[in-house]
Amino acid sequence: MDLRVTVTSELGVALLGYGFMGSTHLLSWRLIEGCKVIGVWGRNASRLNSFCEEYGVEAFHDLDKLLRDERVDIVDICTPTYTHHELTVMSIEAGKNVIVEKPIALSLNEADDMISKSRRAGVKFMVAHVLRFFPDYKRVKELVEQRSIGNVASLRAHRVGPAPSWSSWFLDKNKSGGVVIDLAIHDIDYFVWLMRSMPVSVYAKVTNLVHKDHDVDDYALITLVFPDGAVGFIEASWAMPSSFPFTMKLEIIGDNGMLQLDNRLSIPLRMWTSKGEETFSPESLQVRLGGQFLPLDPFYRELSYFAKCVKEDIDVEMSGEEARKSLLLAIAALKSSHSNAPVTVSG
Amino acid sequence: MQIATRAPRGLCRTPIWLGFMKRIGCLPHVFADVHKIDLFSNLDDLLRKVDAVIITAENSLHHNYAIRAIEYGLNVLCEKPMTTSLTDADDVVRAVNRSGVKFQMCYVMRYHTVTRVAKSLLDEGRIGKVLAMVGSNRVRRDLPIARDWFVDKDRAGGGAIMDHTVHLSDLMRWYTGSEVEEVYTVSGRNINPNIGVEDNFSTTLRFENGTLGHIDGSWAYSSGYYTWGRCGARGDWERGRSDD
C-alpha cells in the first residue's frame, strides 16, 4: 500500500482523548507530512491541561468549539469505547471526517447509527483496527493472498497479557465491553480480513478468572468456523500476572504450508512450505517509500492511510461496515458463552 | 506382545508374539532379529511364559489383547488410546478389577521432564489454583500417513482427535485433579484431503472445578517442525503461568 499523502494543503486534526491511545496517536500525527494537530479535547480539565502542556499542543475545553474549528478536517477519537458513538456522531454532524479507535462501539445499534450518519454526511469514517497495519500481520495477509501456503484451513491466535494498567475503564464491562469486545476483537477482525468471509458459527467460553472485584470478563476461548470449513481459534486474556509480557501469536496453516508469528521472538515471522523455511526479520518487513524506509510503527501507518483516504478521496478499507462485522462476532461469542452452545451467524 | 519397529530399550529380551506374520510380511522376523528376541506364532504360548505384557499393537486390538492377558493374570502396560470404544474400556476396567492385576496406560507425557516440572510447580502452589490451560499437539502432516492403520478409522478408532485428545486431556486431568464436565469440539476442513479421518481440531473443555481448557491438535504441520505435549497453565490470584 502506498502511504504517500499528496500535499496540497495541510490537514488539520482534532484529537479527542488524552490517554494511552491519545498520546500514541499524537506522536504519530506529528510524523505525518501534511498533517497538523490543531488541538486536543478531553473531559477532565486538569488532565487535559497537563497532557497538552507535556506535549505542547493546544487544549480545547469546549468540544463544540474544537469541532466547529474550520482548520479541523479530521477528528481522531481516542476516548474510552462507551463514548465512541456520541463523539463520532457529534463529529460527523460537524461535517468532519472521523477515525475512531477500535472497537467501533459497544452495541450494534450504536455502530449502525454511526455508519448510516457517516454515509449521509458523506464524510470518511474509519475504525482503527491497527493490527491490519502491523508489518508482520500485514505480511501474513500478503503471503496468504499470494497463495504461499495454499488454502487456509486452520487459524490460531493468542493475545495474552496482564490487564491494561494505564486506565481503569477497561475493567468496567459497561465501558469497555470486556476482554472479547476490547481485546479478542483484534484477532476476530484479522481473521475475517484474512479469510475474506464471515464465520458461520461461533463458540466461546468467556469468564472472569482473576478480577473478582470487577464486573468484567478477563479470559476468552473462542472458536470460529468459516464457510469453507476452516476453523479459527482465539485465546484472549487480561488475566496474566503483571510480570508477564504482552504476547501476540498467530499461526496460519494452509494445505501447502504454514506461517507463525510471535511478537516476542527476534524473528517475528516464519513460513514453512515444501520449499523449506523462510524467515522474516523486522527489517525485511519494512515498507520502502521513495528509497526510504517508512517507520515500522503501525499507528503511523494507520493514521497515514486515513489521511491519504481523506486527502485523495479514497474509500476507506477499514470502514464502519467492516468494523461492525467483528463487533457482531464478538457479541455472538458472548452469547455463545452465556448459552453454553455454538451460535449460528447469519448475514 | 508387541509389534513395533522401535523396541523400548531394556525390554529387548522380552519375547514378542508373532501374531501378524501373515498381515505384515517379514517385519516380525526383522524385528525379532534386530532385537534378539523370540517370536511366537501362538498368543497363548507366549502368555503362559511371561509376567507382564506391553500392548503396542494398533488401537483396535488393545481390548482383545488386554482381556486375554488379564485372563492369564498378567500385568498390562497399554499404549494409548486404551481402546477404541468406551464399552471396551469399561470391559477392561472390570476385568482388571476382578483379577487384581496391575494395569497402566502409556500416557508418556506424564514422564516428560518439562511436564513433571510443571506438575511439581502446580503442586507446590506456585501459581495458585489452576484457572485455565491451553494445550497443543501438532505433528507433521506426513507422520500419520507413514502408518496405514493410523489413518484407518476402524483400526485407529478415529483420526487426530483420538490421537491427541487422550494425551492432553490426561495431562490436564493430572494437573487439575478434576474431571471434564463439558466438551465442545470442531474439526476443520482437512489439510490432507486424501485421508479418511480428521487431521485437525479445536476442543474447548470445562472441568468440574470450573477450570477452562483448550486442546489444539493436528497432523497439519509442515515438515521439520512440530510441537508435542505443549501445555500452558494460567493460575489464579498469585497469577503465574507456566508455558510449555
Coordinates of C-alpha atoms in Angstrom, one line a residue:
Chain A
M1 CA 0.0 0.0 0.0
D2 CA 1.4 3.4 -1.0
L3 CA 1.0 5.6 2.1
R4 CA 2.2 8.9 0.5
V5 CA -0.1 11.8 1.1
T6 CA -0.3 14.2 -1.8
V7 CA 0.3 17.5 -0.2
T8 CA -1.9 20.3 -1.4
S9 CA -2.9 21.9 1.8
E10 CA -2.4 20.9 5.4
L11 CA -4.9 18.5 7.0
G12 CA -6.0 19.7 10.5
V13 CA -6.5 17.0 13.1
A14 CA -8.6 17.3 16.3
L15 CA -7.6 14.7 18.9
L16 CA -10.3 13.6 21.4
G17 CA -8.8 11.8 24.4
Y18 CA -5.5 12.2 26.3
G19 CA -4.9 8.6 27.4
F20 CA -2.5 6.0 26.2
M21 CA -4.0 5.9 22.7
G22 CA -4.3 9.7 22.6
S23 CA -0.5 10.2 23.2
T24 CA 0.3 7.3 20.8
H25 CA -1.7 8.9 18.0
L26 CA -0.5 12.4 18.8
L27 CA 3.1 11.3 18.3
S28 CA 2.3 9.6 15.1
W29 CA 0.4 12.5 13.7
R30 CA 3.4 14.7 14.2
L31 CA 5.5 12.4 12.0
I32 CA 3.0 12.5 9.1
E33 CA 3.8 15.1 6.5
G34 CA 0.9 17.4 5.6
C35 CA -1.0 16.9 8.8
K36 CA -1.1 19.1 11.9
V37 CA -2.8 18.5 15.2
I38 CA -4.9 21.6 15.9
G39 CA -5.9 20.8 19.4
V40 CA -6.9 18.2 22.0
W41 CA -10.2 17.8 23.9
G42 CA -10.8 15.7 26.9
R43 CA -13.5 15.5 29.6
N44 CA -11.2 16.1 32.6
A45 CA -9.9 19.7 32.6
S46 CA -6.8 19.2 34.7
R47 CA -5.8 16.0 32.9
L48 CA -6.3 17.8 29.6
N49 CA -4.2 20.7 30.7
S50 CA -1.3 18.6 31.9
F51 CA -1.4 16.4 28.7
C52 CA -1.4 19.4 26.4
E53 CA 1.4 21.0 28.5
E54 CA 3.5 17.9 28.3
Y55 CA 3.1 17.5 24.5
G56 CA 3.0 21.2 23.6
V57 CA -0.4 21.2 21.9
E58 CA -3.5 23.5 22.4
A59 CA -6.1 22.3 24.9
F60 CA -9.8 22.8 24.0
H61 CA -12.1 22.7 27.0
D62 CA -15.1 23.3 24.7
L63 CA -15.7 20.3 22.4
D64 CA -18.1 22.3 20.2
K65 CA -15.5 25.0 19.6
L66 CA -12.9 22.4 18.5
L67 CA -15.4 20.6 16.2
R68 CA -16.5 23.9 14.7
D69 CA -13.0 25.0 14.0
E70 CA -12.6 25.4 10.3
R71 CA -9.0 24.2 10.4
V72 CA -10.1 20.8 11.5
D73 CA -10.6 18.2 8.7
I74 CA -10.2 15.0 10.8
V75 CA -11.4 14.1 14.2
D76 CA -9.4 11.3 15.8
I77 CA -11.3 9.7 18.7
C78 CA -9.1 8.0 21.3
T79 CA -11.5 8.1 24.2
P80 CA -13.0 5.0 26.0
T81 CA -15.2 2.8 24.0
Y82 CA -18.5 3.8 25.7
T83 CA -18.1 7.4 24.4
H84 CA -17.3 6.4 20.7
H85 CA -20.9 6.6 19.5
E86 CA -21.7 10.0 21.0
L87 CA -18.4 11.6 20.0
T88 CA -18.4 10.1 16.5
V89 CA -22.0 11.4 15.8
M90 CA -21.1 14.8 17.1
S91 CA -18.0 15.0 14.8
I92 CA -19.9 13.7 11.8
E93 CA -22.7 16.3 12.4
A94 CA -20.0 19.0 12.4
G95 CA -19.0 17.8 8.9
K96 CA -15.7 16.2 9.9
N97 CA -14.0 13.0 8.8
V98 CA -13.7 10.6 11.7
I99 CA -11.2 8.0 12.7
V100 CA -12.3 6.2 15.9
E101 CA -10.3 3.7 18.0
K102 CA -11.4 0.1 17.9
P103 CA -13.9 -1.3 18.8
I104 CA -16.4 0.8 16.9
A105 CA -18.9 0.9 19.7
L106 CA -20.4 -1.3 22.4
S107 CA -23.6 -2.2 20.6
L108 CA -24.7 -3.0 17.0
N109 CA -27.3 -0.3 17.3
E110 CA -24.7 2.3 18.0
A111 CA -22.5 1.0 15.2
D112 CA -25.4 1.1 12.7
D113 CA -26.2 4.7 13.7
M114 CA -22.5 5.8 13.3
I115 CA -22.3 4.1 9.9
S116 CA -25.6 5.5 8.5
K117 CA -24.8 9.0 9.7
S118 CA -21.3 9.0 8.2
R119 CA -22.8 7.9 4.9
R120 CA -25.5 10.5 4.9
A121 CA -22.9 13.2 5.7
G122 CA -20.6 12.0 3.1
V123 CA -17.6 12.1 5.4
K124 CA -14.8 9.5 5.6
F125 CA -15.2 7.2 8.6
M126 CA -12.6 4.7 9.7
V127 CA -12.3 2.4 12.7
A128 CA -8.7 2.0 13.8
H129 CA -8.2 -1.8 13.8
V130 CA -4.4 -1.3 14.0
L131 CA -3.5 -5.0 13.6
R132 CA -4.1 -4.6 9.9
F133 CA -1.2 -2.1 9.8
F134 CA 1.3 -4.2 11.8
P135 CA 4.1 -5.0 9.3
D136 CA 4.2 -8.7 10.3
Y137 CA 0.4 -9.2 10.3
K138 CA 0.2 -7.4 7.0
R139 CA 2.9 -9.6 5.5
V140 CA 1.0 -12.7 6.6
K141 CA -2.0 -11.3 4.8
E142 CA 0.1 -10.7 1.7
L143 CA 1.7 -14.2 1.8
V144 CA -1.8 -15.8 2.1
E145 CA -3.1 -13.7 -0.8
Q146 CA -0.1 -14.8 -2.9
R147 CA -1.2 -18.4 -2.1
S148 CA 2.2 -19.1 -0.5
I149 CA 0.7 -21.7 1.9
G150 CA -2.3 -22.7 -0.3
N151 CA -5.8 -22.6 1.0
V152 CA -6.1 -21.7 4.7
A153 CA -7.5 -24.5 6.8
S154 CA -6.6 -23.6 10.3
L155 CA -6.0 -20.3 12.2
R156 CA -4.9 -19.7 15.8
A157 CA -4.3 -16.6 17.7
H158 CA -3.2 -15.9 21.2
R159 CA -3.4 -12.4 22.6
V160 CA -2.5 -12.6 26.3
G161 CA -1.1 -10.3 28.9
P162 CA -2.0 -8.5 32.1
A163 CA -5.0 -6.2 32.1
P164 CA -4.2 -2.7 30.8
S165 CA -2.6 -0.8 33.6
W166 CA -2.8 2.7 32.1
S167 CA -6.5 3.2 32.7
S168 CA -9.3 1.8 34.9
W169 CA -12.2 1.9 32.4
F170 CA -11.1 -1.4 30.7
L171 CA -12.1 -3.3 33.8
D172 CA -15.6 -2.0 33.6
K173 CA -17.8 -4.1 31.4
N174 CA -20.2 -1.2 30.7
K175 CA -17.3 1.0 29.4
S176 CA -15.0 -1.4 27.5
G177 CA -17.2 -4.4 26.8
G178 CA -14.7 -6.7 28.5
V179 CA -11.9 -8.9 27.0
V180 CA -13.9 -10.1 24.0
I181 CA -15.1 -6.7 22.7
D182 CA -11.9 -4.9 23.6
L183 CA -9.1 -7.4 23.0
A184 CA -10.2 -10.6 21.2
I185 CA -11.8 -8.3 18.6
H186 CA -8.3 -7.6 17.2
D187 CA -7.9 -11.2 16.1
I188 CA -11.6 -11.6 15.1
D189 CA -11.2 -8.6 12.7
Y190 CA -7.9 -10.0 11.4
F191 CA -9.4 -13.5 10.8
V192 CA -12.3 -12.0 8.9
W193 CA -9.9 -9.9 6.8
L194 CA -7.6 -12.8 6.1
M195 CA -10.4 -15.2 5.2
R196 CA -12.4 -12.7 3.2
S197 CA -15.5 -14.2 4.7
M198 CA -17.7 -14.2 7.9
P199 CA -17.7 -17.3 10.1
V200 CA -20.9 -19.3 10.0
S201 CA -20.7 -20.3 13.7
V202 CA -19.1 -19.0 16.9
Y203 CA -18.4 -20.9 20.1
A204 CA -16.8 -19.4 23.2
K205 CA -16.1 -19.7 26.8
V206 CA -15.8 -16.3 28.4
T207 CA -15.1 -15.7 32.1
N208 CA -13.7 -13.7 34.9
L209 CA -10.6 -15.5 36.1
V210 CA -8.8 -13.1 38.3
H211 CA -10.6 -9.8 38.5
K212 CA -13.1 -10.9 41.1
D213 CA -13.6 -7.4 42.4
H214 CA -14.6 -6.1 38.9
D215 CA -17.7 -6.8 36.8
V216 CA -15.7 -7.8 33.7
D217 CA -14.6 -10.8 31.6
D218 CA -10.8 -11.2 31.5
Y219 CA -10.4 -14.5 29.7
A220 CA -11.9 -15.9 26.5
L221 CA -11.5 -19.0 24.4
I222 CA -13.3 -18.5 21.0
T223 CA -13.7 -20.9 18.1
L224 CA -14.9 -19.7 14.7
V225 CA -16.0 -21.9 11.8
F226 CA -15.7 -20.4 8.4
P227 CA -18.0 -21.3 5.4
D228 CA -15.3 -23.4 3.7
G229 CA -14.8 -25.5 6.9
A230 CA -11.6 -23.7 8.1
V231 CA -11.5 -23.3 11.8
G232 CA -10.1 -20.4 13.8
F233 CA -9.3 -20.3 17.5
I234 CA -8.6 -17.3 19.6
E235 CA -7.3 -17.1 23.2
A236 CA -7.6 -13.6 24.7
S237 CA -6.5 -12.8 28.2
W238 CA -6.2 -9.9 30.6
A239 CA -5.6 -12.5 33.4
M240 CA -1.8 -12.9 33.2
P241 CA 0.5 -11.7 36.0
S242 CA 1.7 -8.2 35.8
S243 CA 5.2 -9.6 35.2
F244 CA 4.1 -11.4 32.0
P245 CA 5.0 -9.6 28.8
F246 CA 2.2 -8.8 26.4
T247 CA 2.2 -11.6 23.9
M248 CA 0.6 -12.0 20.5
K249 CA 1.0 -15.2 18.5
L250 CA -0.6 -16.2 15.2
E251 CA -0.4 -19.4 13.4
I252 CA -2.0 -20.0 9.9
I253 CA -2.0 -23.5 8.4
G254 CA -2.7 -23.9 4.7
D255 CA -2.8 -27.1 2.7
N256 CA 0.6 -26.3 1.3
G257 CA 2.4 -24.8 4.3
M258 CA 2.2 -22.7 7.4
L259 CA 3.0 -19.4 8.9
Q260 CA 3.9 -18.5 12.5
L261 CA 4.1 -15.0 14.1
D262 CA 5.3 -14.3 17.6
N263 CA 5.9 -10.8 18.8
R264 CA 8.3 -12.0 21.5
L265 CA 10.8 -13.5 19.0
S266 CA 13.6 -11.6 17.4
I267 CA 12.5 -13.2 14.1
P268 CA 8.8 -12.4 14.5
L269 CA 7.5 -14.2 11.4
R270 CA 8.4 -17.6 9.8
M271 CA 7.0 -19.6 7.0
W272 CA 7.3 -23.3 6.1
T273 CA 6.4 -24.7 2.8
S274 CA 7.7 -27.5 0.6
K275 CA 10.4 -25.2 -0.5
G276 CA 11.8 -25.0 3.1
E277 CA 11.8 -22.5 5.9
E278 CA 11.7 -18.7 5.2
T279 CA 12.3 -16.2 8.0
F280 CA 11.2 -12.6 8.0
S281 CA 13.3 -10.2 10.2
P282 CA 11.8 -6.9 11.4
E283 CA 14.0 -5.1 8.8
S284 CA 12.6 -7.2 6.0
L285 CA 9.1 -6.2 6.9
Q286 CA 9.6 -2.5 6.4
V287 CA 7.9 -0.7 3.6
R288 CA 10.0 1.3 1.2
L289 CA 8.9 4.8 0.2
G290 CA 10.9 6.6 -2.4
G291 CA 14.1 4.8 -1.4
Q292 CA 13.5 5.5 2.3
F293 CA 12.0 3.1 4.9
L294 CA 8.8 4.1 6.5
P295 CA 8.7 3.8 10.2
L296 CA 7.5 0.3 11.3
D297 CA 5.1 1.9 13.7
P298 CA 1.6 0.6 12.9
F299 CA -0.1 3.6 14.3
Y300 CA 1.9 5.9 12.0
R301 CA 0.9 3.7 9.0
E302 CA -2.8 3.5 10.1
L303 CA -3.1 7.3 10.5
S304 CA -1.2 8.0 7.3
Y305 CA -3.6 5.7 5.5
F306 CA -6.6 7.6 6.8
A307 CA -5.1 11.0 5.9
K308 CA -4.5 9.7 2.4
C309 CA -8.1 8.5 2.1
V310 CA -9.3 11.9 3.2
K311 CA -6.9 13.8 1.0
E312 CA -7.4 11.8 -2.1
D313 CA -11.0 10.8 -1.6
I314 CA -10.3 7.1 -1.4
D315 CA -12.8 4.7 0.0
V316 CA -11.7 3.6 3.5
E317 CA -11.0 -0.2 3.6
M318 CA -11.3 -0.3 7.4
S319 CA -14.8 1.1 7.3
G320 CA -17.6 1.2 9.8
E321 CA -19.3 -1.7 7.9
E322 CA -16.1 -3.7 8.2
A323 CA -15.7 -3.0 11.9
R324 CA -19.4 -3.9 12.5
K325 CA -18.6 -7.5 11.4
S326 CA -16.1 -8.0 14.2
L327 CA -18.4 -6.4 16.8
L328 CA -21.2 -8.7 15.7
L329 CA -18.9 -11.8 16.1
A330 CA -17.7 -10.6 19.5
I331 CA -21.3 -10.2 20.6
A332 CA -22.0 -13.7 19.2
A333 CA -19.1 -15.1 21.2
L334 CA -20.5 -13.6 24.4
K335 CA -24.0 -15.0 23.6
S336 CA -22.4 -18.5 23.0
S337 CA -20.7 -18.4 26.3
H338 CA -23.9 -17.3 28.1
S339 CA -25.9 -20.0 26.4
N340 CA -23.3 -22.8 26.6
A341 CA -23.8 -23.5 22.9
P342 CA -22.4 -22.5 19.5
V343 CA -24.1 -19.5 17.9
T344 CA -25.0 -19.5 14.2
V345 CA -24.0 -16.3 12.5
S346 CA -26.3 -15.1 9.8
G347 CA -25.8 -12.2 7.5
Chain B
M1 CA 3.2 -58.8 22.8
Q2 CA 4.4 -56.0 20.6
I3 CA 4.5 -55.3 17.0
A4 CA 6.7 -52.3 16.6
T5 CA 9.9 -51.4 14.8
R6 CA 11.2 -49.4 17.7
A7 CA 11.5 -51.6 20.8
P8 CA 11.8 -50.0 24.2
R9 CA 15.4 -50.3 25.3
G10 CA 15.9 -52.7 28.2
L11 CA 12.9 -54.7 27.2
C12 CA 14.7 -56.3 24.3
R13 CA 14.8 -59.7 25.9
T14 CA 11.1 -59.8 26.1
P15 CA 9.6 -62.4 23.7
I16 CA 7.2 -61.0 21.3
W17 CA 4.2 -62.6 19.7
L18 CA 4.3 -63.3 16.0
G19 CA 0.6 -62.6 15.5
F20 CA 0.8 -60.5 12.4
M21 CA 3.1 -62.5 10.4
K22 CA 0.7 -63.0 7.5
R23 CA -0.5 -59.5 7.6
I24 CA 2.7 -57.6 7.7
G25 CA 5.1 -60.0 5.9
C26 CA 8.6 -60.2 7.2
L27 CA 8.5 -57.3 9.7
P28 CA 8.2 -59.5 12.8
H29 CA 11.2 -61.6 11.8
V30 CA 13.3 -58.5 11.1
F31 CA 12.1 -57.0 14.4
A32 CA 13.0 -60.2 16.3
D33 CA 16.3 -60.4 14.6
V34 CA 17.3 -56.9 15.3
H35 CA 16.4 -57.1 19.0
K36 CA 17.4 -60.7 19.5
I37 CA 14.1 -61.9 20.8
D38 CA 11.9 -64.9 20.4
L39 CA 8.9 -64.9 18.1
F40 CA 5.7 -66.7 19.0
S41 CA 3.0 -67.5 16.5
N42 CA 0.5 -68.5 19.2
L43 CA -0.5 -65.9 21.7
D44 CA -1.4 -68.4 24.4
D45 CA 2.0 -69.9 24.3
L46 CA 3.6 -66.5 24.9
L47 CA 1.1 -65.5 27.6
R48 CA 1.9 -68.7 29.6
K49 CA 5.6 -67.7 29.8
V50 CA 5.6 -64.0 30.9
D51 CA 4.7 -61.9 33.9
A52 CA 3.7 -58.8 32.1
V53 CA 2.5 -57.6 28.8
I54 CA 3.1 -54.4 26.9
I55 CA 0.5 -53.7 24.2
T56 CA 1.7 -51.5 21.4
A57 CA -0.3 -53.0 18.6
E58 CA -2.8 -51.0 16.6
N59 CA -5.6 -49.4 18.7
S60 CA -8.5 -51.7 17.7
L61 CA -6.6 -54.7 19.1
H62 CA -5.9 -53.3 22.5
H63 CA -9.1 -54.5 24.0
N64 CA -8.8 -58.1 22.9
Y65 CA -5.1 -58.4 23.9
A66 CA -5.6 -56.8 27.3
I67 CA -8.5 -59.0 28.1
R68 CA -6.6 -62.2 27.1
A69 CA -3.5 -61.1 29.1
I70 CA -5.7 -60.3 32.2
E71 CA -7.3 -63.7 31.9
Y72 CA -3.8 -65.2 32.4
G73 CA -3.3 -63.0 35.4
L74 CA -0.7 -60.9 33.7
N75 CA 0.1 -57.2 34.4
V76 CA -0.5 -54.9 31.5
L77 CA 1.0 -51.7 30.2
C78 CA -1.1 -50.5 27.4
E79 CA -0.4 -47.9 24.7
K80 CA -2.9 -45.0 24.2
P81 CA -5.7 -44.9 23.4
M82 CA -6.8 -47.5 25.9
T83 CA -9.4 -49.0 23.5
T84 CA -11.4 -47.6 20.6
S85 CA -14.8 -47.5 22.4
L86 CA -15.9 -46.7 25.9
T87 CA -17.7 -50.1 26.1
D88 CA -14.4 -51.9 25.5
A89 CA -12.6 -49.7 28.0
D90 CA -15.3 -50.5 30.7
D91 CA -14.8 -54.1 29.9
V92 CA -11.0 -53.9 30.5
V93 CA -11.5 -51.9 33.8
R94 CA -14.0 -54.6 35.0
A95 CA -11.5 -57.4 34.1
V96 CA -8.7 -55.6 35.9
N97 CA -10.8 -55.1 39.0
R98 CA -11.8 -58.8 39.0
S99 CA -8.4 -60.2 38.6
G100 CA -6.3 -57.7 40.6
V101 CA -3.6 -57.4 38.0
K102 CA -1.7 -54.1 37.5
F103 CA -2.9 -52.1 34.5
Q104 CA -1.3 -48.9 33.4
M105 CA -1.8 -46.7 30.4
C106 CA 1.2 -45.3 28.4
Y107 CA 0.4 -41.7 28.9
V108 CA 4.0 -40.8 28.2
M109 CA 3.6 -37.1 28.6
R110 CA 3.4 -37.5 32.3
Y111 CA 7.0 -38.6 32.1
H112 CA 8.5 -35.7 30.2
T113 CA 10.9 -33.7 32.3
V114 CA 9.1 -30.4 31.5
T115 CA 5.6 -31.8 32.3
R116 CA 6.9 -33.2 35.6
V117 CA 8.5 -29.8 36.5
A118 CA 5.2 -28.1 35.6
K119 CA 3.3 -30.6 37.8
S120 CA 5.6 -30.1 40.8
L121 CA 5.3 -26.3 40.4
L122 CA 1.5 -26.6 40.3
D123 CA 1.5 -29.0 43.3
E124 CA 3.7 -26.5 45.3
G125 CA 1.0 -23.9 44.6
R126 CA 3.5 -21.6 42.8
I127 CA 0.8 -20.2 40.5
G128 CA -2.1 -20.8 42.9
K129 CA -5.1 -22.7 41.7
V130 CA -5.1 -23.6 38.0
L131 CA -7.8 -21.5 36.3
A132 CA -7.2 -22.2 32.6
M133 CA -5.0 -24.3 30.4
V134 CA -4.2 -24.3 26.7
G135 CA -2.5 -27.3 25.2
S136 CA -1.4 -28.2 21.7
N137 CA -0.2 -31.4 20.0
R138 CA 0.7 -30.7 16.4
V139 CA 2.7 -33.1 14.4
R140 CA 4.0 -33.2 10.9
R141 CA 1.4 -33.9 8.2
D142 CA 3.4 -36.8 6.8
L143 CA 3.8 -38.7 10.1
P144 CA 0.4 -40.3 10.4
I145 CA 0.2 -41.4 6.8
A146 CA 3.5 -43.3 7.3
R147 CA 1.5 -46.0 9.1
D148 CA -1.6 -47.1 7.2
W149 CA -3.6 -48.2 10.2
F150 CA -3.1 -44.8 11.8
V151 CA -5.5 -43.2 9.3
D152 CA -7.9 -46.1 9.2
K153 CA -10.9 -45.2 11.4
D154 CA -11.7 -48.7 12.4
R155 CA -8.2 -49.7 13.3
A156 CA -7.1 -46.5 15.0
G157 CA -10.5 -45.6 16.5
G158 CA -10.5 -42.2 14.8
G159 CA -8.2 -39.5 13.5
A160 CA -6.3 -36.6 15.1
I161 CA -9.0 -36.2 17.7
M162 CA -8.4 -39.8 19.0
D163 CA -4.7 -39.5 18.7
H164 CA -4.1 -36.2 20.5
T165 CA -7.0 -35.7 22.9
V166 CA -6.1 -38.7 25.1
H167 CA -2.7 -37.2 25.7
L168 CA -3.7 -33.6 26.5
S169 CA -6.9 -34.4 28.4
D170 CA -4.9 -36.8 30.6
L171 CA -2.3 -34.1 31.2
M172 CA -4.9 -31.6 32.1
R173 CA -6.8 -34.0 34.4
W174 CA -3.4 -34.8 36.1
Y175 CA -2.7 -31.1 36.5
T176 CA -6.1 -30.1 37.9
G177 CA -7.2 -33.3 39.7
S178 CA -10.6 -32.6 38.2
E179 CA -12.7 -34.3 35.6
V180 CA -14.0 -32.8 32.4
E181 CA -17.7 -31.8 32.6
E182 CA -18.3 -30.1 29.2
V183 CA -16.7 -30.6 25.8
Y184 CA -17.1 -28.7 22.5
T185 CA -15.1 -29.9 19.5
V186 CA -15.0 -28.9 15.9
S187 CA -12.7 -30.4 13.4
G188 CA -11.8 -28.2 10.5
R189 CA -11.5 -28.9 6.8
N190 CA -8.8 -31.5 6.3
I191 CA -5.3 -30.2 5.4
N192 CA -4.7 -33.6 3.9
P193 CA -7.8 -34.4 1.7
N194 CA -6.5 -37.9 0.9
I195 CA -7.1 -39.5 4.3
G196 CA -10.5 -40.7 5.6
V197 CA -10.1 -39.3 9.1
E198 CA -9.9 -35.7 10.5
D199 CA -6.4 -34.2 10.7
N200 CA -7.1 -31.1 12.8
F201 CA -9.5 -30.0 15.6
S202 CA -10.2 -27.4 18.2
T203 CA -11.6 -28.6 21.6
T204 CA -12.8 -26.4 24.5
L205 CA -13.2 -28.0 27.9
R206 CA -14.8 -27.1 31.2
F207 CA -13.7 -29.1 34.2
E208 CA -15.9 -29.9 37.2
N209 CA -14.0 -27.4 39.3
G210 CA -14.6 -24.6 36.8
T211 CA -11.1 -24.7 35.1
L212 CA -11.2 -24.0 31.4
G213 CA -9.1 -25.9 28.9
H214 CA -8.4 -25.8 25.2
I215 CA -6.8 -28.5 23.1
D216 CA -5.5 -27.8 19.6
G217 CA -4.4 -30.9 17.9
S218 CA -3.5 -31.6 14.3
W219 CA -1.4 -33.6 11.9
A220 CA -1.0 -30.5 9.9
Y221 CA 2.5 -29.1 10.4
S222 CA 4.9 -28.7 7.6
S223 CA 7.9 -30.9 7.7
G224 CA 10.7 -30.1 10.1
Y225 CA 8.6 -28.6 12.8
Y226 CA 6.2 -29.9 15.5
T227 CA 5.0 -29.3 19.0
W228 CA 4.1 -32.2 21.2
G229 CA 2.8 -32.1 24.7
R230 CA 2.8 -28.4 25.0
C231 CA 0.6 -27.1 27.7
G232 CA 0.4 -23.7 29.4
A233 CA -1.4 -23.3 32.6
R234 CA -2.9 -20.0 33.8
G235 CA -3.1 -19.7 37.5
D236 CA -5.1 -17.6 40.0
W237 CA -4.5 -14.7 42.4
E238 CA -0.8 -15.4 42.6
R239 CA -1.3 -15.1 38.9
G240 CA 1.5 -17.2 37.5
R241 CA 1.8 -19.0 34.3
S242 CA 3.9 -21.9 33.2
D243 CA 4.3 -22.2 29.5
D244 CA 5.4 -25.4 27.7

